CSV table of C-alpha atoms and ligand atoms in Angstrom, one decimal:
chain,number,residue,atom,x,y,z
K,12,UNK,CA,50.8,-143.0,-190.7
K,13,UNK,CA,54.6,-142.4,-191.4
K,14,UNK,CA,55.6,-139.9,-193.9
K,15,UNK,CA,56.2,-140.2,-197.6
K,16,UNK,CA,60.6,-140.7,-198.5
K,17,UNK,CA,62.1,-137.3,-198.1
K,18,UNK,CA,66.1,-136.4,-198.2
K,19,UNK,CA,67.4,-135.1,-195.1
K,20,UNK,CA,69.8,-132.4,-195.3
K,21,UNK,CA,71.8,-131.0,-192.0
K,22,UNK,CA,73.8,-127.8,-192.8
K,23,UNK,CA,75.8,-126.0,-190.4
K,24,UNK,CA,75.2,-122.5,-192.3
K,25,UNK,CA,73.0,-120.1,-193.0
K,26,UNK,CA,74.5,-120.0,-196.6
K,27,UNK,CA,74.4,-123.6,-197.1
K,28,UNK,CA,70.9,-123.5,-195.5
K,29,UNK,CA,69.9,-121.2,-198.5
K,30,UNK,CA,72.0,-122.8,-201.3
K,31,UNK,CA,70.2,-126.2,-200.2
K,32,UNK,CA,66.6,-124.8,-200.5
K,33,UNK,CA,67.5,-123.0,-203.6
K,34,UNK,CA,68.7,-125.9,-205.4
K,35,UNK,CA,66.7,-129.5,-204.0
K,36,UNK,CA,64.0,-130.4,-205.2
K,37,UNK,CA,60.7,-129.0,-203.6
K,38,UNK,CA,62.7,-128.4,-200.3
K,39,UNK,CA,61.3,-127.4,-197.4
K,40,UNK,CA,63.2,-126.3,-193.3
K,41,UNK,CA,62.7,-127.7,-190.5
K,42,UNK,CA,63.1,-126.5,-187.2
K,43,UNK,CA,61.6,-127.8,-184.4
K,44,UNK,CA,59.3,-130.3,-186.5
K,45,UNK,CA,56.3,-129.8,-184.1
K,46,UNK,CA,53.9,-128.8,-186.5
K,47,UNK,CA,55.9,-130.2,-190.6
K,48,UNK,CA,56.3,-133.4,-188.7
K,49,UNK,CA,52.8,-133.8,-188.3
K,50,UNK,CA,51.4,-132.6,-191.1
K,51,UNK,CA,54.3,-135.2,-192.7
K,52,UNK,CA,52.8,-138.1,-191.0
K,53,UNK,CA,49.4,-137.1,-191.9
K,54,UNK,CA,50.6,-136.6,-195.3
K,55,UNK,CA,49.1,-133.2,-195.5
K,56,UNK,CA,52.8,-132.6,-196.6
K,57,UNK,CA,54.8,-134.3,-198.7
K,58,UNK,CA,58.3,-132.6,-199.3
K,59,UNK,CA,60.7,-134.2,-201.2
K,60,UNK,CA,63.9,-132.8,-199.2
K,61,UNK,CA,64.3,-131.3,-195.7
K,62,UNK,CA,66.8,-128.7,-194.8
K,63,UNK,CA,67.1,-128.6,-190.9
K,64,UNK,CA,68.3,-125.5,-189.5
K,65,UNK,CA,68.6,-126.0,-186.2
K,66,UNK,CA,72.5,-127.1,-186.5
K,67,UNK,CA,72.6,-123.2,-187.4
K,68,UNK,CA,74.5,-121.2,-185.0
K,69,UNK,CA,73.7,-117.9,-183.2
K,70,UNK,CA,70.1,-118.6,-184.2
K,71,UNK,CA,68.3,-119.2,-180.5
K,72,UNK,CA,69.1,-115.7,-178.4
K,73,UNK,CA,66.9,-112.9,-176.9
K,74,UNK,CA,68.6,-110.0,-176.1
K,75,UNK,CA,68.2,-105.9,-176.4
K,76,UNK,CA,69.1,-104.0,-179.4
K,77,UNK,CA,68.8,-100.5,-180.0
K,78,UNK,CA,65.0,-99.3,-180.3
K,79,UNK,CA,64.2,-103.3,-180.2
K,80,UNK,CA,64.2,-106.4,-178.8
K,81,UNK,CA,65.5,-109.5,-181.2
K,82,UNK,CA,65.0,-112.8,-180.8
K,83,UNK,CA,66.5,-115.4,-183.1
K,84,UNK,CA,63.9,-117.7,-185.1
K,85,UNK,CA,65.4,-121.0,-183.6
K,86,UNK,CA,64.7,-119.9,-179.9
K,87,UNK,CA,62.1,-122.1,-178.5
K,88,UNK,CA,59.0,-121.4,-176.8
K,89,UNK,CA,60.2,-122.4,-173.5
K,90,UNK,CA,63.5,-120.1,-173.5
K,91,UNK,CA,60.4,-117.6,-174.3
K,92,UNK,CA,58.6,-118.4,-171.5
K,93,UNK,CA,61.4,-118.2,-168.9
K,94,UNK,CA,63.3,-115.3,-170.0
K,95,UNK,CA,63.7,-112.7,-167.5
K,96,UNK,CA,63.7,-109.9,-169.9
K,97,UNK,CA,60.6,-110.7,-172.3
K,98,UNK,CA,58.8,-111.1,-168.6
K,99,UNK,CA,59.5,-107.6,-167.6
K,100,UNK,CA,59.0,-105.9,-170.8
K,101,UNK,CA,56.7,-108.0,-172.9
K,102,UNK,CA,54.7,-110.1,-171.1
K,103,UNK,CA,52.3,-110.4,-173.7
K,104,UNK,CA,55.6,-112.7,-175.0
K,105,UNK,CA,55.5,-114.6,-172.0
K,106,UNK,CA,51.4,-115.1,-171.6
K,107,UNK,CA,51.4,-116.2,-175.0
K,108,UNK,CA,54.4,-118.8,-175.1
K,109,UNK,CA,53.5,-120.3,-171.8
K,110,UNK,CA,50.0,-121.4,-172.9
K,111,UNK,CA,51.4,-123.7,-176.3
K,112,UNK,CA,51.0,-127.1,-176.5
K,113,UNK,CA,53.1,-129.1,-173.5
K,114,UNK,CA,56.4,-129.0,-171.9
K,115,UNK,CA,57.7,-131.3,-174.7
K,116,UNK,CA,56.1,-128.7,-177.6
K,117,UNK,CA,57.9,-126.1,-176.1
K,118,UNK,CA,60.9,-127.5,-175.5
K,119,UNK,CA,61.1,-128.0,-179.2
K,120,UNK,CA,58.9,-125.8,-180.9
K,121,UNK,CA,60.8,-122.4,-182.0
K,122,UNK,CA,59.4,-119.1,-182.4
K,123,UNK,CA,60.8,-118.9,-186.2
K,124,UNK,CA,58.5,-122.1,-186.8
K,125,UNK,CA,55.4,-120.8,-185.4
K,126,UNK,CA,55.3,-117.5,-187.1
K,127,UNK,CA,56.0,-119.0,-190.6
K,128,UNK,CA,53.5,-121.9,-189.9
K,129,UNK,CA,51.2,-119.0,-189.8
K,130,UNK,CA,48.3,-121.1,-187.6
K,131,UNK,CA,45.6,-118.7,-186.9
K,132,UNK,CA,44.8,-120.4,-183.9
K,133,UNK,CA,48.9,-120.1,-183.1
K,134,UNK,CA,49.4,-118.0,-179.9
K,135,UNK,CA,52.6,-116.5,-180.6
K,136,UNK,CA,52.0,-115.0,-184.4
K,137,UNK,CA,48.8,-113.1,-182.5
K,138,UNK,CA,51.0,-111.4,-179.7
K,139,UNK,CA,53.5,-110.7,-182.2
K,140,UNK,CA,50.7,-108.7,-184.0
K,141,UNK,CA,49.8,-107.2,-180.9
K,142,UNK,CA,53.7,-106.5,-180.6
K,143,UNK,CA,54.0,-104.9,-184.0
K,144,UNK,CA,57.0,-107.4,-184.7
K,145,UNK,CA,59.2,-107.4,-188.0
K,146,UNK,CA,61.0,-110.0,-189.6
K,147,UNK,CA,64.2,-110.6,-190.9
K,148,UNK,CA,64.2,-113.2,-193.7
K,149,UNK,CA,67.5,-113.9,-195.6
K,150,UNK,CA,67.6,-115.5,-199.3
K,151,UNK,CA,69.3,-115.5,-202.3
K,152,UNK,CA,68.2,-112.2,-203.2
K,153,UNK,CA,69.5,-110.8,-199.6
K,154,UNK,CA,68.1,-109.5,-196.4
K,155,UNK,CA,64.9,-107.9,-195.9
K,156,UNK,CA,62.6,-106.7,-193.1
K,157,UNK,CA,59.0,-107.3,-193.1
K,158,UNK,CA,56.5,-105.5,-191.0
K,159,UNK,CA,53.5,-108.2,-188.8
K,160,UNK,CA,50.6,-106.5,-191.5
K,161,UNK,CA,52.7,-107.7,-194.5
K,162,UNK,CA,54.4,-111.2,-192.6
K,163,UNK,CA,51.0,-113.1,-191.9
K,164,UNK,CA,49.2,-113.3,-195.7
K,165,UNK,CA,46.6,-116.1,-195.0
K,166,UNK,CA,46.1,-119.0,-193.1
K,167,UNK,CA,49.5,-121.3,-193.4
K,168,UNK,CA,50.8,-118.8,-195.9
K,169,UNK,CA,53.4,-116.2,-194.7
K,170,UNK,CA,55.9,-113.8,-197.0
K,171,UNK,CA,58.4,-115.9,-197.0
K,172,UNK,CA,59.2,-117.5,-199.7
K,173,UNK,CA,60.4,-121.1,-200.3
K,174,UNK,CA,64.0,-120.5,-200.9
K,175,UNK,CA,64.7,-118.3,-197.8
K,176,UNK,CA,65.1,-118.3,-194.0
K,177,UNK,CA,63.0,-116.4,-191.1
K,178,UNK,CA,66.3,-115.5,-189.4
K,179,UNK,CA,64.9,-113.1,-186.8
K,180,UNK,CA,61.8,-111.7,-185.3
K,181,UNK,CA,62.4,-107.7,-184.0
K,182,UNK,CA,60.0,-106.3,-181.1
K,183,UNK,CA,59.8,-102.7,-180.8
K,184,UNK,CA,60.6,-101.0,-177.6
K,185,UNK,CA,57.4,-100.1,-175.5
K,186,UNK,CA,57.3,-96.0,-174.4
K,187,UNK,CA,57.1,-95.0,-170.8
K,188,UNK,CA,53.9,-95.9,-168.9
K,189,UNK,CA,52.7,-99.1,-171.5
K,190,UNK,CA,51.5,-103.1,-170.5
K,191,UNK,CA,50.7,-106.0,-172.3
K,192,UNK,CA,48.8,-108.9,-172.0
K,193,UNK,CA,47.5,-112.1,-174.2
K,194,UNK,CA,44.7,-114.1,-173.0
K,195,UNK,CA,44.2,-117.5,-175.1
K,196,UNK,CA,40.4,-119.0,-174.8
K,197,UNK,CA,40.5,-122.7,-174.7
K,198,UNK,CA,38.5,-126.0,-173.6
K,199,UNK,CA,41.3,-127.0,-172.2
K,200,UNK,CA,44.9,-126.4,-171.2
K,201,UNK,CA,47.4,-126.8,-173.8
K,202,UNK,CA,44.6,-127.0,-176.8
K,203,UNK,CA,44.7,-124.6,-179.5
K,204,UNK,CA,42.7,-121.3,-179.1
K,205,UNK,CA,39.3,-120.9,-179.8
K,206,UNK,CA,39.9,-117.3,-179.8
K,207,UNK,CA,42.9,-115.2,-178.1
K,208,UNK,CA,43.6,-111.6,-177.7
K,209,UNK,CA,47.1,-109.6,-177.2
K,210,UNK,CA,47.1,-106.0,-176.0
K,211,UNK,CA,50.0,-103.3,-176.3
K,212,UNK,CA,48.8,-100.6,-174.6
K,213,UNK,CA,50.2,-97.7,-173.7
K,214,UNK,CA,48.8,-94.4,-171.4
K,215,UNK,CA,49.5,-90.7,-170.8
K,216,UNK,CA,50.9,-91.6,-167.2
K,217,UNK,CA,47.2,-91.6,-166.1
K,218,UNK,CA,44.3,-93.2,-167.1
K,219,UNK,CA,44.0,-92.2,-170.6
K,220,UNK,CA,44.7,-94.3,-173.3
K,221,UNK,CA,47.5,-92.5,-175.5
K,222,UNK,CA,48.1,-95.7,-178.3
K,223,UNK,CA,46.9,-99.2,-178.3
K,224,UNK,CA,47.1,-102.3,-180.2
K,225,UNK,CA,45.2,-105.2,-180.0
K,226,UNK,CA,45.5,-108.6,-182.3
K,227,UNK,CA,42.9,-111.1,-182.2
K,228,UNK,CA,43.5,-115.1,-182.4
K,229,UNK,CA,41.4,-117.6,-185.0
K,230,UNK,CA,38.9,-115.7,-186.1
K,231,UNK,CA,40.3,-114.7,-189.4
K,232,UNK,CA,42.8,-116.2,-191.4
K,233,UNK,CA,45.6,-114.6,-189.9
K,234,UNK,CA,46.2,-112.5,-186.8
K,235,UNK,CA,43.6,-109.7,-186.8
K,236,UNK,CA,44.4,-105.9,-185.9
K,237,UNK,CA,41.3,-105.0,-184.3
K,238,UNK,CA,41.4,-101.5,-185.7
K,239,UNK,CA,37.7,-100.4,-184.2
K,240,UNK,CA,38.3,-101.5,-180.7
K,241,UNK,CA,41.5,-99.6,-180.9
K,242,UNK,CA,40.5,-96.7,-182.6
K,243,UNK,CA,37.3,-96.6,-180.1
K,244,UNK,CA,40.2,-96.5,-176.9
K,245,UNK,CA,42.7,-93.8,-178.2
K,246,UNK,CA,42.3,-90.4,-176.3
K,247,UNK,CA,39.9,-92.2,-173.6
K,248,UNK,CA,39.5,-92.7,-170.2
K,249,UNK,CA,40.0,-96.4,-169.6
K,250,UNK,CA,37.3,-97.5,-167.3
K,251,UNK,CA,35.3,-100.0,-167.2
K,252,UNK,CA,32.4,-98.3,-169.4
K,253,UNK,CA,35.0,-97.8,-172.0
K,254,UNK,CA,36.9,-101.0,-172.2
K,255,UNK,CA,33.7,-102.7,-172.2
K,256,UNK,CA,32.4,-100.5,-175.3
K,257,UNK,CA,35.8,-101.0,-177.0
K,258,UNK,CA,35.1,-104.3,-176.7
K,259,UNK,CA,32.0,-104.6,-178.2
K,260,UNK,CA,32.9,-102.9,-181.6
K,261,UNK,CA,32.5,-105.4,-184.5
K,262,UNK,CA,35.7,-106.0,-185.8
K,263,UNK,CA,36.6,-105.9,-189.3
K,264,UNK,CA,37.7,-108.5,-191.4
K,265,UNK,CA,36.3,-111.0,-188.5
K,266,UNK,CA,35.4,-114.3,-190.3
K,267,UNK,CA,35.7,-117.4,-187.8
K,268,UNK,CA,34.9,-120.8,-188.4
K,269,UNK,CA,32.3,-122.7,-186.9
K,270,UNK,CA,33.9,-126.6,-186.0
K,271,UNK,CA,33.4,-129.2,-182.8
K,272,UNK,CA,35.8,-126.3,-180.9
K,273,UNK,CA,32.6,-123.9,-181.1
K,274,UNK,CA,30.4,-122.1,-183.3
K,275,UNK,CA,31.1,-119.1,-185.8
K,276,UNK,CA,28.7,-116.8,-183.3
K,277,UNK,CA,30.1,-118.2,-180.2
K,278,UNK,CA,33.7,-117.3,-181.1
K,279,UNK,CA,32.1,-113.7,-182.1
K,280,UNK,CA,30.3,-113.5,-178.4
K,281,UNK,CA,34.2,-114.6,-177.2
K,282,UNK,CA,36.1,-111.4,-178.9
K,283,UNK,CA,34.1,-109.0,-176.6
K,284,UNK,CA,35.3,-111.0,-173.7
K,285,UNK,CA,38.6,-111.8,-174.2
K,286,UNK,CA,39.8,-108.4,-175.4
K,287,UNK,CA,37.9,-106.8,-172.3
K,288,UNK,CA,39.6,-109.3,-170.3
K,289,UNK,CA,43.0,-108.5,-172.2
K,290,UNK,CA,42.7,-104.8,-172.3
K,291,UNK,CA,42.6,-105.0,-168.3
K,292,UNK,CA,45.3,-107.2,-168.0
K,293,UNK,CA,47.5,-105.0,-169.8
K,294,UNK,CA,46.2,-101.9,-168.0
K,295,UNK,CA,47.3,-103.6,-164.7
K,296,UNK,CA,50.7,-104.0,-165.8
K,297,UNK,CA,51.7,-100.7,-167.3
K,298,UNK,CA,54.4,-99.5,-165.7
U,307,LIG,C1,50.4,-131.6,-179.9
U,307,LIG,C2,50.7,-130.2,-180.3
U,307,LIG,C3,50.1,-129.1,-179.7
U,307,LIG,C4,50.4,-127.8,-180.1
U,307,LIG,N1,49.7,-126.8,-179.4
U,307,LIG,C5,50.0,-125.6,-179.8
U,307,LIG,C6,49.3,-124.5,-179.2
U,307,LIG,O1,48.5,-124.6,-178.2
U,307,LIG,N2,49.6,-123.2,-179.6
U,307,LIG,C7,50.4,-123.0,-180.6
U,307,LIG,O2,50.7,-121.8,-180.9
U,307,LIG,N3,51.1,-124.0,-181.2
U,307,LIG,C8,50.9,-125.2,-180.9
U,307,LIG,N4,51.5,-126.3,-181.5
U,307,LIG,C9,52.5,-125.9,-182.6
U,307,LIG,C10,53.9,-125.6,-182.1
U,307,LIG,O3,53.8,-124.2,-181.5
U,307,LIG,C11,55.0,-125.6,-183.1
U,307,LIG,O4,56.2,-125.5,-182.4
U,307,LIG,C12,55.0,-124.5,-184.1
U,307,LIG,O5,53.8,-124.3,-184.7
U,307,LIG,C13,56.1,-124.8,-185.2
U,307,LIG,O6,57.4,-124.6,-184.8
U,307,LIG,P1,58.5,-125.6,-185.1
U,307,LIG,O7,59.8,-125.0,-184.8
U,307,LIG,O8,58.2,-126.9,-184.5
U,307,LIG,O9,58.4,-125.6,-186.7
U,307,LIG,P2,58.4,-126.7,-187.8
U,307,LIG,O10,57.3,-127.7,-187.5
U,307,LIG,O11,59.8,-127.3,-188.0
U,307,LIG,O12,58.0,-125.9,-189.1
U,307,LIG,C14,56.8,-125.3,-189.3
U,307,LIG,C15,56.7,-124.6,-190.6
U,307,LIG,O13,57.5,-123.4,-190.6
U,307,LIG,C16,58.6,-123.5,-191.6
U,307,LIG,N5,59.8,-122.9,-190.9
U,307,LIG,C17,60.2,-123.2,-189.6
U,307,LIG,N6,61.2,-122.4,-189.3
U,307,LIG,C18,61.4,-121.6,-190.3
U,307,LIG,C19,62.4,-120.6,-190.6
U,307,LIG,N7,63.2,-120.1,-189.6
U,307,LIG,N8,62.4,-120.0,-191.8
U,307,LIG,C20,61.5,-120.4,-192.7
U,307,LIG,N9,60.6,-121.3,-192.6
U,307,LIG,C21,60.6,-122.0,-191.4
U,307,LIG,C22,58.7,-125.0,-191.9
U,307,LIG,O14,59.2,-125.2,-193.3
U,307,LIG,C23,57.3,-125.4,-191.8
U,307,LIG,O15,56.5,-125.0,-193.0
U,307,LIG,C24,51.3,-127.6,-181.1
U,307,LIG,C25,51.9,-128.6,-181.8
U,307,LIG,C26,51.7,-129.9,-181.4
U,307,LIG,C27,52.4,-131.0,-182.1
C-alpha cells in the first residue's frame, strides 16, 4: 500500500522544527522513517504533515559529559553499535543496538526514533531502562528532562508530546567495579524480541552484588524494571544459586502477549532465562 497525501516539511532548525509541529496540521517528525514509514504504508498512520529532523544539526553525537554519557536523538543504531566508547562502558548499548533489524535498519534507524516509538519489543528503549537513561525533550514550553520510569507510558505512547522534539538521551556514569549486558530472545536474527533482558550491575569489588538494574523486553507494555529480581540480588553473593533464584522471582506488572511469536506462558518460562543469562553476562564484564 502507499500512504495517504501528507505535506513534507524539511527544516534546518530545531526552532523551525518546533514552530512547524506547533502550527501544521496534525504534524508528526520523522527521523529515520524505519518504523512511521511503515506504519504510513500500512495506514496504521495517517499524518497530514511531516516535519523531518534529520536536516537538524549537532543532533547525531556520542560523547562524555560530566556524570553522563549523551547521545543525540538523530544518531543511528549503527554509529551505536561501532562506537568505541559505548563498547567499553556500556555494552548493554552495544548488545542491544547490534541485534535491530538489518544493516540497512540501522544505518537509518536513530536512537531518538526508537525510544519515542516506544515498541515494547524495541531493544534499545529496554537497555535504556536497564541504563536508567533521561531525556531531553525541547518544545514550546522549553527544555525539560525526563527520567526512563516517567519516558516510556504505554505501548507506542511516550511523554513527549506532539509539538516537541526528543533532542537527547543522557546515560549515567557506571561506579567502579559495574558490567552490563542485554540479551534479546528471538526466532531469528534480526526479528523483533520475544523477550529481552538488560542488566546494570554493579559489585563491592568482589562478588557481592552492591546495586543492580534489570529491564525486561515485551512482556509489558513498556520496558519493565524487574524490581523483585533486583531487590532479591542487592547485598548477595552472586553465584549461581542466587542468580538463578533472582531469576525466578515473578515479576511485577509482567503481562505478555500470547501471538504466532510464542505463548503468554512461554514468554514467562523465557524471563527466568534470559535475565539469568543477562545477569552473568554483565557479571563477566564488570570491570
Ligand atoms: C524491517 C524492520 C525490522 C526492525 N527490527 C527491529 C528490531 O529488531 N529491533 C528494534 O528495536 N527495532 C526494529 N525496527 C525499528 C527500528 O529500530 C526503527 O529505526 C526505530 O523503531 C525508529 O527509529 P526511526 O529513526 O526510524 O524513527 P521514525 O520511524 O522516523 O519515527 C518513529 C516514531 O518516533 C517519532 N520520532 C522520531 N524521532 C523523534 C524525535 N527525535 N522526537 C520526537 N519524536 C520522534 C516519530 O514521530 C514516530 O512516531 C525494525 C524496523 C524495520 C522496518
Amino acid at each position: 500500500m502507499t500512504p495517504k497525501k501528507f505535506d513534507y516539511y524539511s527544516p534546518t532548525s530545531l526552532s523551525e522544527a518546533l514552530d512547524l509541529l506547533g502550527t501544521k496540521e496534525e504534524a508528526k517528525v520523522l527521523a529515520g522513517g524505519q518504523s512511521l514509514l511503515a506504519l504510513m504504508k500500512l495506514r496504521l498512520a495517517a499524518p497530514k504533515s511531516l516535519v523531518d529532523i534529520t536536516k537538524l544539526e549537532g543532533m547525531s553525537y556520542i560523547r562524555e559529559e560530566n556524570g553522563y554519557l549523551a547521545i543525540g536523538a538523530l544518531t543511528i543504531h549503527d554509529m551505536i553499535e561501532l562506537s568505541p566508547i559505548v563498547k567499553e562502558k556500556y555494552t548493554l548499548l552495544t548488545d542491544a543496538a547490534s541485534k535491530i533489524g538489518d544493516q540497512q535498519i540501522r544505518n537509518r534507524g536513530t536512537v531518538g526514533g526508537s525510544a519515542c516509538h516506544a515498541d515494547p519489543a524495541a531493544d534499545l528503549p529496554t537497555a535504556l531502562m536497564a541504563a536508567d537513561a533521561n531525556f531531553v525533550i525541547q518544545g514550546p514550553r522549553g527544555r525539560r528532562v525526563v527520567s526512563s520510569k516517567d519516558f516510556f507510558l504505554d505501548i507506542f505512547t511516550t511523554a513527549v508530546q506532539h509539538d516537541e522534539v526528543l533532542t537527547e538521551i543522557q546515560i549515567p556514569s557506571l561506579p567502579p567495579h559495574s558490567g552490563t549486558g542485554y540479551i534479546k530472545h528471538s526466532r531469528r536474527e534480526g526479528d523483533f524480541a520475544i523477550t529481552s533482558c538488560g542488566v546494570v550491575l554493579t559489585t563491592d569489588g568482589g562478588s557481592t552484588c552492591k546495586d543492580v538494574r534489570i529491564a525486561l523486553g515485551s512482556i509489558a507494555s513498556t520496558p519493565l524494571r524487574f524490581t523483585n529480581a533486583e531487590n532479591y540480588l542487592k547485598g548477595k553473593k552472586l553465584d549461581d544459586k542466587t542468580i538463578v533464584e533472582a531469576s525466578n522471582q515473578k515479576p511485577d506488572g509482567a503481562d505478555p502477549p500470547s501471538d504466532m511469536h510464542g505463548s503468554r506462558d512461554y514468554r514467562m518460562e523465557m524471563i527466568k532465562v534470559f535475565t539469568k543469562r543477562s545477569l552473568k553476562l554483565a557479571l563477566g564484564r564488570v570491570k
